[in-house]
Amino acid sequence: MARAENRDLVDSFEQFYRRYYTDEVGELARNYPREQKSLYLDWTDLYTFDPDIAEEYLSKPEQYRECAEEALRLYDLPVDVSLGQAHVRLRNLDSQTDIRDIRSRHVGRLVSVQGMVRKATDVRPKVQEAAFECQRCGTLTRIPQSGGSFQEPHECQGCERQGPFQVNFDQSEFIDSQKLRIQESPEGLRGGETPQSIDVNIEDDITGEVTPGDHVSVTGVLELDQQESGQEKSAVFDVYMDGQSVEIEDEEFEDMDITDEDKADIIELSEHGDIYQRMVDSIAPNIYGHEEAKLAMMLQLFSGVTKHLPDGSRTRGDLHMLLIGDPGTGKSQLLQYVQNIAPRSVYTSGKGSSAAGLTAAAVRDDFGDGQQWTLEAGALVLADRGIAAVDELDKMRTEDQSAMHEALEQQEISVAKAGINATLKSRCSLLGAANPTYGRFDQYEPIGEQIDLDPPLISRFDLIFTVTDKPDEEKDRRLAEHILRTNYAGELNTHRTKMTNSNVEEGEVDAVIEDVAPDIDAEFLRKYIAYSRRNCFPTMTDEAKQAIEDFYVDLRAQGAGEDAPVPVTARKLEALVRLAEASARVRLSDTVDKSDADRVIEIVRSCLMDIGVDPETGEFDADVVETGTSKTQRDRMKGIKEIIRELQDEYDEGAPVEKILDEAEQHGMERSKAEHEIEKLKQQGELYQPNQDHLRTL
């Protein structure tokens, strides 16, 4: 670029600052260099000022940035103020480039990408100009450092000898630097795509601001780095970004583009009287039945309202839901379908997930030059503000399950690994699926003993659905018809698309597919959910409050007797509120009405009947879920321990098992149940066998 052109450009930037950024430059001058070192320019302002300069800035970012910074140094400021090292950072470009769409034509241009921080190194000093001191004559030689490798002088400028040299750190110039790995956000991906990533180098005042799991928008210049294998240099280059600005985006579903036409369609759909049934019919239509579970999943997608109280505390609005059921009931397919609808979601299977894979892993690899440990965000962090679908929860190891406790209730993940202490956000809803311990449900056993999950983990789920598979001729016939019709629709469609001489008409295919197609198109449903969550924050009406309060108090009253179990805990009350808010959001309502309260009370009552009832007494008992042991079982265990304590002193070898069982029968316990409790107490380490057929308490 000619010097005259350069001068003209600097003048243009000066005019631009005077017209648009007088206050911002003044603020920078007041706060420089301690609190602020950069002037942020909005690309749309520059385009309004001069479209040519704005367009050229994108194609020649380095030259134009230098001119913009020169104009800042020449700006009319008080004599004692100098903006010598201030940066000019451009942001809010007119278009975003998807990470997977980056091509060779973008190299050297200013681009903006959006994604999630997958890894971030520590902030480290990077030398900009190294001062080398000759060990023979003491002359200082300054070498500017650019590129990846460290540049050393060939000879001393004083004695003209080739060293030896030593770096003088006091005379060298350093700047903060950090490296980020930005990965495509899950909500931008469609079925099964592998997310792609790009590395971003950032410097000076924008370092240290982001942590893994943050959603960011990065503007920077695309650069090339040559691949090497051993001594061989490759003709293929890697791309990376020199970041100019990094903005944290904390909006929900920020990438969901909803047009005015979409908005009109959404509002029209919300006014339909059968909106709830239509929503249910839109979730996994190829899976027959499970109406109540599907409705609950829909409410989970809409979620309750996250409450922020004046004292700074926060109450979660996200709903956690668990499906426990017999094999072959379509649990995994339901999970997959919900994961595809959710605007931001991550799917993982418990068998192949570790605690680090779910929360965060500390890794040391080529990203952090192999010397530094870096944090890598796990599934629950990647699903922040979305849904984490975890299949095969029961197949996870106990320590991996316990890693989820904090994420479910506090919605944060605290990490203390490899000397890194950090707190990552995981404000997501969890949709889990699990099988009973013995593969199938036994209706006569308490649920706590049939699920191989920690009771503290189970108790954190707002809703637990049991999906049983019992033979029923009429229901089985309807299910068979549904599955055969679904498969026939697939057969016709495949036949028509794969066979060149197919005699199947398109209309014939459409007619059959219509029976198994979702009521509301999945893409439109995503927009509907995003619009609702972005714009609806319903409040409770007095009638709704009263209905929920009455239901809760009536349930608790059942445990008012001296020896009665606690029917439900306050956790269930919070679940009712969240569900009722989600129900109001489905119809884009600003208020939670009594109809919403009644709807969710029915769902919760149904779940409690399935899992919160002591099978022996038929009474509601919160401990069945909260602790995995019903009050009846606890009382029986206490009784057996008391019997053993009384008998063990009468016999040298301990209490004989037969005597214990006889005593238990006299106390009104069934012999088989007493044997079961003895086994359980032995497993828990509360009883031991001095020899066969004798027991002692610890």
XYZ file of C-alpha atoms in Angstrom:
698
model
C 0.000 0.000 0.000
C 1.440 3.375 -0.973
C 2.441 5.733 1.817
C -0.037 8.416 0.622
C -2.872 5.873 0.706
C -1.776 4.886 4.177
C -1.939 8.500 5.312
C -5.401 8.923 3.811
C -6.574 5.779 5.601
C -5.218 6.986 8.963
C -7.039 10.303 8.420
C -10.247 8.427 7.591
C -10.010 6.426 10.820
C -9.415 9.651 12.805
C -12.594 11.125 11.309
C -14.427 7.901 12.060
C -13.398 8.049 15.745
C -14.469 11.691 16.032
C -17.859 10.996 14.496
C -18.717 7.671 16.183
C -16.327 6.900 19.058
C -15.465 10.167 20.871
C -16.746 8.910 24.233
C -15.138 5.471 23.867
C -11.707 6.954 22.994
C -12.017 9.342 25.965
C -12.835 6.419 28.275
C -9.891 4.418 26.912
C -7.569 7.391 27.507
C -8.769 7.621 31.147
C -8.412 3.907 31.884
C -5.289 3.113 29.818
C -3.264 0.981 30.445
C -4.321 -0.520 33.785
C -8.054 -1.159 33.329
C -8.478 -1.001 29.557
C -6.095 -1.472 26.639
C -8.428 -1.892 23.646
C -10.884 0.152 21.642
C -13.684 -2.064 20.275
C -15.136 -1.035 16.920
C -18.451 -2.284 15.587
C -18.165 -3.355 11.946
C -21.663 -2.037 11.153
C -20.606 1.459 12.356
C -17.575 1.312 10.066
C -19.767 0.172 7.168
C -22.169 3.066 7.766
C -19.210 5.491 7.794
C -17.506 4.096 4.663
C -18.579 0.777 3.050
C -15.319 0.525 1.042
C -13.102 0.752 4.130
C -15.292 -1.773 5.969
C -15.093 -4.300 3.092
C -11.341 -3.774 2.616
C -10.760 -4.232 6.360
C -12.037 -7.829 6.003
C -9.628 -8.680 3.156
C -6.558 -6.775 4.489
C -7.025 -6.961 8.254
C -3.392 -6.507 9.335
C -2.750 -3.364 7.250
C -6.036 -1.759 8.216
C -5.619 -2.598 11.895
C -2.186 -0.927 11.901
C -3.693 2.207 10.315
C -6.575 2.179 12.823
C -4.099 1.932 15.732
C -1.902 4.677 14.218
C -4.995 6.937 14.012
C -5.614 6.219 17.718
C -2.055 7.312 18.570
C -2.457 10.533 16.522
C -5.885 11.311 18.017
C -6.101 14.684 19.750
C -5.597 13.773 23.432
C -4.136 15.592 26.481
C -0.336 15.905 26.370
C 0.253 13.533 29.281
C -1.861 10.718 27.723
C -0.258 8.300 25.267
C -2.035 5.310 23.697
C 1.210 3.848 22.375
C 0.363 0.154 22.840
C -3.453 0.355 22.643
C -5.242 -2.154 20.394
C -8.107 -1.655 17.979
C -10.395 -4.683 17.868
C -13.158 -5.086 15.293
C -16.240 -7.153 16.167
C -19.864 -7.858 15.114
C -19.057 -8.682 11.487
C -22.033 -8.810 9.125
C -21.832 -12.602 8.809
C -20.614 -15.606 10.796
C -18.564 -18.378 9.163
C -19.291 -21.928 10.306
C -16.121 -23.691 11.492
C -16.809 -26.594 9.106
C -17.161 -24.150 6.169
C -13.694 -22.589 6.539
C -11.801 -22.940 3.223
C -8.538 -21.768 1.643
C -10.259 -18.621 0.310
C -10.694 -17.427 3.913
C -6.941 -17.477 4.653
C -5.629 -14.007 5.496
C -9.162 -12.611 5.869
C -10.953 -11.401 8.973
C -13.650 -13.941 9.856
C -16.035 -14.486 12.759
C -16.840 -17.941 14.132
C -19.220 -19.083 16.834
C -18.835 -22.085 19.083
C -17.982 -23.471 22.472
C -14.637 -23.316 24.260
C -13.542 -26.947 24.447
C -10.068 -26.333 25.878
C -8.117 -23.329 27.123
C -4.470 -23.174 28.189
C -3.252 -21.095 31.112
C -2.295 -17.487 30.350
C 1.463 -17.432 29.710
C 3.925 -14.639 28.846
C 5.041 -14.586 25.214
C 8.128 -12.654 24.088
C 7.516 -9.963 21.453
C 11.012 -8.539 21.232
C 13.884 -10.489 22.744
C 17.018 -8.668 23.933
C 20.112 -10.891 23.561
C 23.237 -10.004 25.557
C 26.592 -11.041 24.081
C 28.581 -12.960 26.707
C 31.874 -11.704 25.222
C 31.358 -7.940 24.891
C 27.989 -7.292 26.613
C 26.302 -5.679 23.572
C 22.487 -5.964 23.473
C 20.966 -7.185 20.193
C 17.173 -6.850 19.873
C 15.344 -9.361 17.669
C 11.541 -8.967 17.059
C 9.804 -12.327 17.519
C 7.046 -13.373 15.152
C 5.696 -16.744 14.071
C 5.905 -19.896 16.125
C 9.666 -20.427 16.505
C 12.127 -18.452 18.647
C 14.487 -16.255 16.549
C 18.113 -15.848 17.738
C 20.778 -13.418 16.349
C 23.363 -14.746 13.867
C 26.149 -12.511 15.145
C 26.783 -9.830 17.746
C 26.344 -6.251 16.512
C 29.262 -5.125 18.718
C 32.094 -7.679 18.287
C 30.607 -9.461 15.230
C 31.196 -12.864 16.808
C 28.580 -15.609 16.796
C 27.803 -15.543 20.476
C 27.368 -17.055 22.936
C 24.219 -15.045 23.756
C 21.965 -14.925 26.779
C 18.410 -13.520 26.830
C 18.146 -10.406 29.012
C 14.596 -10.687 30.379
C 14.561 -7.167 31.879
C 15.219 -5.590 28.477
C 12.898 -7.931 26.514
C 9.221 -7.157 25.831
C 6.565 -9.691 26.858
C 2.830 -9.948 26.296
C 0.172 -12.272 27.789
C -0.916 -15.074 25.471
C -3.425 -17.916 25.565
C -4.596 -20.631 23.213
C -8.247 -21.703 22.912
C -9.873 -24.566 21.057
C -13.311 -23.571 19.767
C -15.694 -26.377 18.821
C -18.979 -26.106 16.950
C -21.936 -25.753 19.300
C -24.100 -28.905 19.537
C -27.286 -27.012 18.578
C -25.880 -26.237 15.120
C -25.307 -29.911 14.274
C -27.781 -32.253 12.645
C -28.047 -35.978 13.378
C -24.718 -37.635 13.927
C -22.347 -34.961 12.581
C -18.964 -34.880 14.307
C -18.324 -31.386 15.697
C -15.281 -29.669 14.165
C -12.932 -27.283 15.931
C -10.360 -24.559 15.325
C -7.520 -23.290 17.522
C -7.403 -19.583 18.351
C -4.358 -17.676 19.639
C -5.259 -14.590 21.676
C -3.002 -11.981 23.267
C -2.845 -9.231 25.864
C -6.034 -7.913 27.522
C -8.490 -10.472 26.068
C -6.693 -13.445 27.683
C -7.961 -15.242 30.778
C -11.602 -14.248 30.255
C -13.130 -17.565 29.141
C -13.313 -21.074 30.589
C -14.115 -24.414 28.916
C -17.842 -24.727 28.292
C -18.411 -21.018 27.506
C -20.236 -20.204 24.276
C -18.263 -17.541 22.443
C -18.118 -15.535 19.251
C -14.524 -15.036 18.047
C -13.371 -12.559 15.412
C -9.861 -12.983 14.027
C -7.554 -13.476 11.068
C -7.242 -16.947 9.583
C -3.588 -18.087 9.398
C -1.773 -21.204 8.137
C 0.568 -23.576 9.926
C 2.536 -26.167 7.948
C 2.128 -29.795 8.974
C 5.319 -31.761 9.658
C 6.066 -35.425 10.209
C 9.602 -35.856 11.511
C 11.933 -33.917 9.208
C 9.488 -33.988 6.303
C 7.345 -30.921 5.630
C 3.911 -31.538 4.197
C 2.144 -29.713 1.382
C -0.989 -29.682 3.566
C -1.450 -26.843 6.068
C -3.446 -26.547 9.271
C -5.538 -23.427 9.844
C -5.702 -21.450 13.061
C -6.950 -18.001 14.047
C -5.203 -14.968 15.430
C -8.053 -13.781 17.623
C -8.857 -10.059 17.706
C -11.964 -10.191 19.902
C -13.658 -12.865 22.010
C -17.203 -12.270 23.251
C -18.963 -14.615 25.674
C -22.517 -15.305 24.557
C -24.758 -16.411 27.374
C -28.056 -16.377 25.527
C -30.307 -19.410 25.295
C -30.466 -21.008 21.856
C -28.728 -17.901 20.459
C -28.279 -19.449 17.045
C -31.958 -20.176 16.450
C -33.072 -17.899 13.623
C -36.821 -17.199 13.944
C -38.373 -15.115 11.158
C -41.544 -12.984 11.465
C -43.355 -15.653 9.433
C -42.213 -18.342 11.891
C -43.345 -16.129 14.769
C -46.854 -15.798 13.297
C -47.062 -19.589 12.782
C -45.854 -20.217 16.361
C -48.476 -17.902 17.877
C -51.209 -19.448 15.699
C -50.243 -22.988 16.781
C -50.156 -21.980 20.462
C -53.849 -20.993 20.291
C -55.011 -24.490 19.247
C -57.155 -26.169 21.877
C -55.423 -29.543 21.388
C -51.874 -28.135 21.540
C -50.755 -30.642 24.226
C -51.991 -33.663 22.277
C -50.339 -32.353 19.105
C -47.061 -31.897 20.984
C -47.257 -35.465 22.334
C -47.991 -36.781 18.816
C -44.847 -35.010 17.580
C -42.468 -36.903 19.872
C -41.236 -40.191 18.422
C -44.448 -41.042 16.469
C -42.833 -44.331 15.418
C -42.967 -45.483 19.078
C -46.414 -46.580 20.167
C -47.976 -45.421 23.445
C -46.131 -43.872 26.422
C -48.409 -40.818 26.195
C -47.710 -39.611 29.724
C -43.934 -40.023 29.421
C -43.995 -38.193 26.067
C -45.948 -35.302 27.611
C -43.407 -35.112 30.430
C -40.542 -35.087 27.884
C -42.238 -32.225 26.063
C -42.486 -30.300 29.351
C -38.799 -31.022 29.933
C -37.940 -29.480 26.551
C -39.813 -26.284 27.481
C -38.487 -26.374 31.089
C -39.541 -24.281 34.064
C -38.338 -20.746 34.747
C -34.917 -20.306 36.363
C -35.419 -17.971 39.324
C -32.793 -15.450 40.460
C -33.533 -14.071 43.921
C -32.423 -10.615 45.178
C -29.885 -12.191 47.552
C -28.064 -13.725 44.576
C -29.312 -17.294 45.068
C -30.693 -19.264 42.147
C -33.428 -21.893 41.847
C -33.143 -24.199 38.875
C -35.911 -24.369 36.290
C -34.510 -27.383 34.445
C -36.377 -30.659 34.823
C -34.635 -33.993 35.301
C -36.412 -37.123 34.177
C -35.648 -40.847 34.356
C -37.168 -43.705 32.348
C -36.735 -47.113 33.935
C -38.114 -50.007 32.036
C -38.099 -53.460 30.611
C -35.952 -54.121 27.525
C -37.479 -53.463 24.100
C -39.858 -50.706 25.211
C -38.225 -47.992 23.062
C -36.485 -45.971 25.820
C -33.335 -45.320 23.799
C -35.334 -44.244 20.740
C -37.313 -41.777 22.852
C -34.015 -40.349 24.141
C -32.575 -40.057 20.650
C -35.707 -38.319 19.380
C -35.730 -35.764 22.200
C -32.016 -35.157 21.662
C -32.685 -34.355 17.992
C -35.482 -31.908 18.852
C -33.703 -30.090 21.690
C -32.080 -26.872 20.425
C -28.902 -27.751 22.334
C -28.251 -31.326 23.353
C -25.655 -34.017 23.951
C -26.308 -37.786 23.871
C -24.119 -40.291 25.642
C -24.416 -43.887 26.778
C -23.567 -44.781 30.369
C -21.579 -47.890 29.474
C -18.936 -45.880 27.645
C -18.993 -42.761 29.834
C -16.563 -42.060 32.640
C -16.783 -39.358 35.313
C -14.273 -37.242 33.369
C -16.246 -37.740 30.136
C -19.401 -36.447 31.816
C -17.927 -33.574 33.843
C -14.460 -32.383 32.766
C -11.126 -34.018 32.020
C -7.650 -32.662 32.702
C -5.501 -33.537 29.678
C -1.909 -32.948 28.657
C -1.477 -33.144 24.901
C -0.016 -31.247 21.940
C -2.652 -28.529 22.390
C -0.971 -27.171 25.509
C 2.537 -27.888 24.067
C 2.614 -31.119 26.091
C 3.827 -29.358 29.251
C 0.618 -27.783 30.559
C -2.510 -29.470 31.823
C -5.675 -28.144 30.215
C -9.335 -28.698 31.066
C -11.563 -30.373 28.517
C -15.320 -29.933 28.950
C -17.403 -33.117 29.305
C -20.943 -33.986 28.171
C -22.817 -32.224 31.007
C -20.860 -29.004 30.397
C -21.344 -29.191 26.620
C -25.108 -29.537 27.191
C -25.212 -26.263 29.195
C -28.657 -24.623 28.688
C -29.881 -27.678 26.803
C -30.573 -31.356 27.412
C -28.121 -34.113 28.305
C -29.556 -37.491 27.301
C -27.767 -40.316 29.145
C -28.726 -43.857 28.184
C -27.850 -47.010 30.164
C -27.466 -45.047 33.418
C -27.515 -48.285 35.416
C -24.438 -49.608 33.567
C -22.236 -46.767 34.851
C -19.815 -47.335 37.693
C -20.924 -45.928 41.066
C -18.136 -43.300 41.154
C -19.161 -42.100 37.676
C -22.779 -41.791 38.814
C -21.748 -39.774 41.869
C -19.996 -37.252 39.575
C -23.472 -36.226 38.383
C -24.894 -35.255 41.799
C -23.575 -31.693 41.832
C -24.430 -31.149 38.163
C -28.083 -32.100 38.724
C -28.872 -29.988 41.778
C -26.350 -27.096 41.850
C -26.001 -27.140 38.043
C -22.279 -26.560 38.366
C -19.299 -28.863 38.171
C -16.388 -28.211 40.513
C -13.085 -29.481 39.196
C -9.900 -30.024 41.197
C -7.599 -31.948 38.883
C -3.904 -31.672 38.035
C -3.595 -28.479 40.051
C -6.519 -26.848 38.238
C -9.379 -25.585 40.413
C -12.363 -24.431 38.394
C -16.157 -24.300 38.442
C -17.875 -25.045 35.141
C -21.527 -24.364 34.338
C -23.859 -27.280 33.551
C -27.321 -25.680 33.496
C -28.879 -28.574 31.645
C -31.832 -30.927 32.003
C -30.952 -34.593 32.319
C -33.013 -37.224 30.552
C -31.861 -40.644 31.691
C -32.806 -44.220 30.817
C -32.043 -47.345 32.816
C -32.974 -51.026 33.073
C -34.018 -52.773 36.300
C -31.245 -54.705 38.072
C -32.445 -58.111 36.901
C -33.364 -57.017 33.377
C -37.117 -56.953 34.062
C -39.369 -55.433 36.684
C -40.682 -57.466 39.571
C -43.886 -55.704 40.606
C -43.660 -57.098 44.147
C -40.176 -55.808 44.976
C -39.486 -52.203 46.106
C -38.119 -50.070 43.277
C -35.042 -49.060 45.285
C -33.809 -52.652 45.147
C -34.526 -52.988 41.434
C -32.524 -50.023 40.208
C -28.771 -50.206 40.379
C -28.454 -46.436 40.960
C -27.438 -44.434 44.025
C -30.542 -43.355 45.983
C -29.162 -39.751 46.232
C -28.982 -39.688 42.424
C -32.495 -41.128 41.973
C -33.940 -38.577 44.403
C -32.694 -35.705 42.239
C -34.987 -36.664 39.362
C -38.229 -34.664 39.275
C -40.082 -37.453 37.478
C -39.387 -41.176 37.283
C -41.407 -43.238 34.807
C -41.539 -47.012 34.868
C -42.028 -48.563 31.449
C -43.300 -52.114 31.886
C -43.928 -54.702 29.220
C -46.869 -56.918 30.182
C -48.685 -59.139 27.653
C -52.111 -57.676 26.806
C -53.836 -59.000 23.686
C -55.604 -55.813 22.625
C -52.628 -53.544 23.355
C -50.218 -55.999 21.683
C -52.381 -56.068 18.533
C -52.400 -52.257 18.322
C -48.623 -52.173 18.871
C -48.059 -54.809 16.162
C -50.232 -52.853 13.695
C -48.322 -49.646 14.479
C -44.871 -51.230 14.045
C -45.881 -52.990 10.818
C -47.381 -49.768 9.424
C -44.198 -47.823 10.301
C -42.026 -50.453 8.622
C -44.304 -50.601 5.571
C -43.979 -46.811 5.144
C -40.188 -47.210 5.264
C -40.273 -50.112 2.809
C -42.351 -48.176 0.270
C -40.144 -45.112 0.532
C -36.915 -47.150 0.174
C -38.376 -49.156 -2.721
C -39.342 -45.972 -4.548
C -35.978 -44.210 -4.055
C -33.659 -47.192 -4.611
C -35.406 -49.033 -7.475
C -35.172 -47.405 -10.886
C -38.191 -49.346 -12.226
C -40.325 -48.834 -9.098
C -44.067 -48.767 -9.737
C -44.813 -47.129 -6.355
C -46.315 -43.661 -6.797
C -45.191 -40.733 -4.650
C -48.780 -40.143 -3.509
C -49.001 -43.746 -2.309
C -45.859 -43.273 -0.175
C -47.140 -39.950 1.222
C -50.478 -41.502 2.181
C -48.773 -44.233 4.240
C -46.102 -41.934 5.723
C -48.799 -39.494 6.880
C -49.930 -42.086 9.442
C -46.497 -42.215 11.090
C -45.292 -38.636 10.487
C -44.988 -36.260 13.473
C -47.945 -33.895 13.911
C -45.580 -30.899 14.076
C -42.432 -30.848 11.928
C -39.282 -31.330 14.070
C -37.537 -28.202 12.704
C -40.583 -26.038 13.447
C -40.915 -27.630 16.891
C -37.312 -26.604 17.691
C -38.176 -23.018 16.770
C -41.377 -23.149 18.828
C -39.460 -24.341 21.910
C -36.688 -21.767 21.406
C -39.229 -18.950 20.976
C -41.142 -20.013 24.083
C -38.049 -20.299 26.283
C -36.768 -16.953 25.067
C -40.017 -15.004 25.507
C -42.226 -16.723 28.113
C -41.597 -16.324 31.845
C -44.964 -17.280 33.364
C -46.024 -16.419 36.920
C -48.331 -18.462 39.163
C -51.988 -17.536 39.591
C -53.511 -17.911 43.077
C -55.657 -20.844 41.875
C -52.607 -22.742 40.589
C -50.686 -22.059 43.813
C -53.646 -23.297 45.855
C -54.035 -26.501 43.790
C -50.336 -27.407 44.137
C -50.304 -26.496 47.831
C -53.404 -28.610 48.554
C -51.987 -31.626 46.692
C -48.662 -31.399 48.558
C -50.197 -30.825 51.997
C -52.733 -33.655 51.497
C -49.925 -36.034 50.563
C -47.831 -34.997 53.562
C -50.859 -35.413 55.843
C -50.800 -39.141 55.086
C -47.540 -39.289 57.037
C -48.884 -37.435 60.071
C -49.255 -40.567 62.216
C -46.572 -41.428 64.769
C -45.416 -44.542 62.941
C -46.297 -43.500 59.368
C -43.666 -43.078 56.618
C -42.872 -39.642 55.105
C -44.927 -39.654 51.874
C -43.064 -36.969 49.835
C -40.333 -34.402 50.434
C -40.117 -30.695 49.509
C -38.178 -31.685 46.370
C -41.458 -32.914 44.885
C -43.070 -29.512 45.543
C -40.332 -27.752 43.562
C -40.786 -30.321 40.779
C -44.520 -29.509 40.624
C -43.770 -25.784 40.257
C -41.239 -26.378 37.466
C -43.614 -28.695 35.601
C -46.518 -26.250 35.901
C -44.345 -23.414 34.496
C -43.311 -25.635 31.582
C -46.963 -26.495 30.942
C -47.797 -22.761 30.708
C -44.870 -22.218 28.325
C -46.256 -24.854 25.923
C -49.160 -22.538 25.124
C -46.998 -19.378 25.368
C -48.944 -18.212 28.414
C -47.717 -15.516 30.815
C -49.557 -17.142 33.715
C -49.599 -20.616 35.232
C -53.313 -21.466 35.480
C -55.150 -24.088 37.503
C -55.391 -26.257 34.357
C -51.555 -26.380 34.264
C -51.421 -27.307 37.946
C -54.040 -30.059 37.487
C -52.210 -31.436 34.441
C -48.881 -31.810 36.246
C -50.466 -33.059 39.484
C -51.866 -35.996 37.479
C -48.388 -36.749 36.025
C -46.715 -36.573 39.463
C -49.464 -38.659 41.107
C -49.051 -41.307 38.396
C -45.244 -41.390 38.905
C -45.648 -41.630 42.675
C -48.098 -44.526 42.285
C -45.458 -46.287 40.186
C -42.372 -45.689 42.284
C -43.191 -43.906 45.552
C -45.415 -46.560 47.137
C -44.302 -49.171 49.648
C -45.472 -52.411 47.942
C -46.164 -54.027 51.321
C -48.404 -51.359 52.858
C -49.655 -49.539 49.745
C -48.788 -46.200 51.405
C -46.780 -43.382 49.798
C -43.232 -43.496 51.159
C -40.613 -40.984 49.992
C -37.809 -43.162 51.380
C -38.449 -45.809 48.700
C -36.812 -43.372 46.260
C -34.806 -41.049 48.540
C -32.902 -43.812 50.385
C -33.721 -47.013 48.495
C -35.241 -48.548 51.658
C -38.916 -48.238 52.647
C -39.910 -47.528 56.257
C -41.340 -51.066 56.551
C -37.970 -52.517 55.500
C -36.099 -50.239 57.902
C -38.343 -51.275 60.789
C -37.840 -54.940 59.877
C -34.050 -54.504 59.781
C -34.086 -52.789 63.178
C -36.206 -55.658 64.586
C -33.836 -58.337 63.267
C -30.755 -56.536 64.646
C -32.502 -56.285 68.029
C -33.290 -60.046 67.975
C -29.649 -60.887 67.107
C -28.335 -58.618 69.917
C -30.550 -60.396 72.442
C -29.616 -63.924 71.238
C -25.880 -63.534 70.524
C -24.896 -63.334 74.209
C -26.714 -66.582 75.013
C -24.564 -68.605 72.597
C -20.766 -68.715 72.387
C -20.709 -68.804 68.591
C -23.346 -66.081 68.122
C -27.070 -66.140 67.435
C -28.192 -69.265 65.457
C -29.929 -68.306 62.179
C -32.828 -70.724 62.824
C -33.487 -69.200 66.241
C -33.407 -65.687 64.709
C -35.962 -66.671 62.071
C -38.226 -68.308 64.670
C -38.118 -65.147 66.814
C -38.820 -62.985 63.729
C -41.898 -65.092 62.937
C -43.159 -64.614 66.478
C -42.779 -60.827 65.949
C -45.046 -61.087 62.889
C -42.374 -61.095 60.135
C -42.561 -63.455 57.193
C -39.693 -65.952 57.244
C -38.668 -65.253 53.604
C -38.598 -61.492 54.205
C -36.549 -61.913 57.384
C -34.006 -64.023 55.417
C -33.889 -61.276 52.758
C -33.171 -58.558 55.375
C -30.440 -60.695 56.986
C -28.743 -61.012 53.576
C -28.988 -57.265 53.062
C -27.524 -56.478 56.497
C -24.619 -58.842 55.780
C -23.943 -57.045 52.463
C -23.981 -53.681 54.255
C -21.423 -54.979 56.754
C -23.693 -54.668 59.799
C -23.704 -58.418 60.513
C -20.951 -61.011 60.311
C -20.823 -64.823 60.539
C -18.389 -66.199 63.168
C -19.158 -69.597 61.598
C -21.844 -71.080 59.390
C -25.441 -70.708 60.619
C -24.485 -68.208 63.351
C -24.584 -64.385 63.261
C -23.317 -61.458 65.306
C -23.860 -57.703 65.034
C -20.880 -55.404 64.578
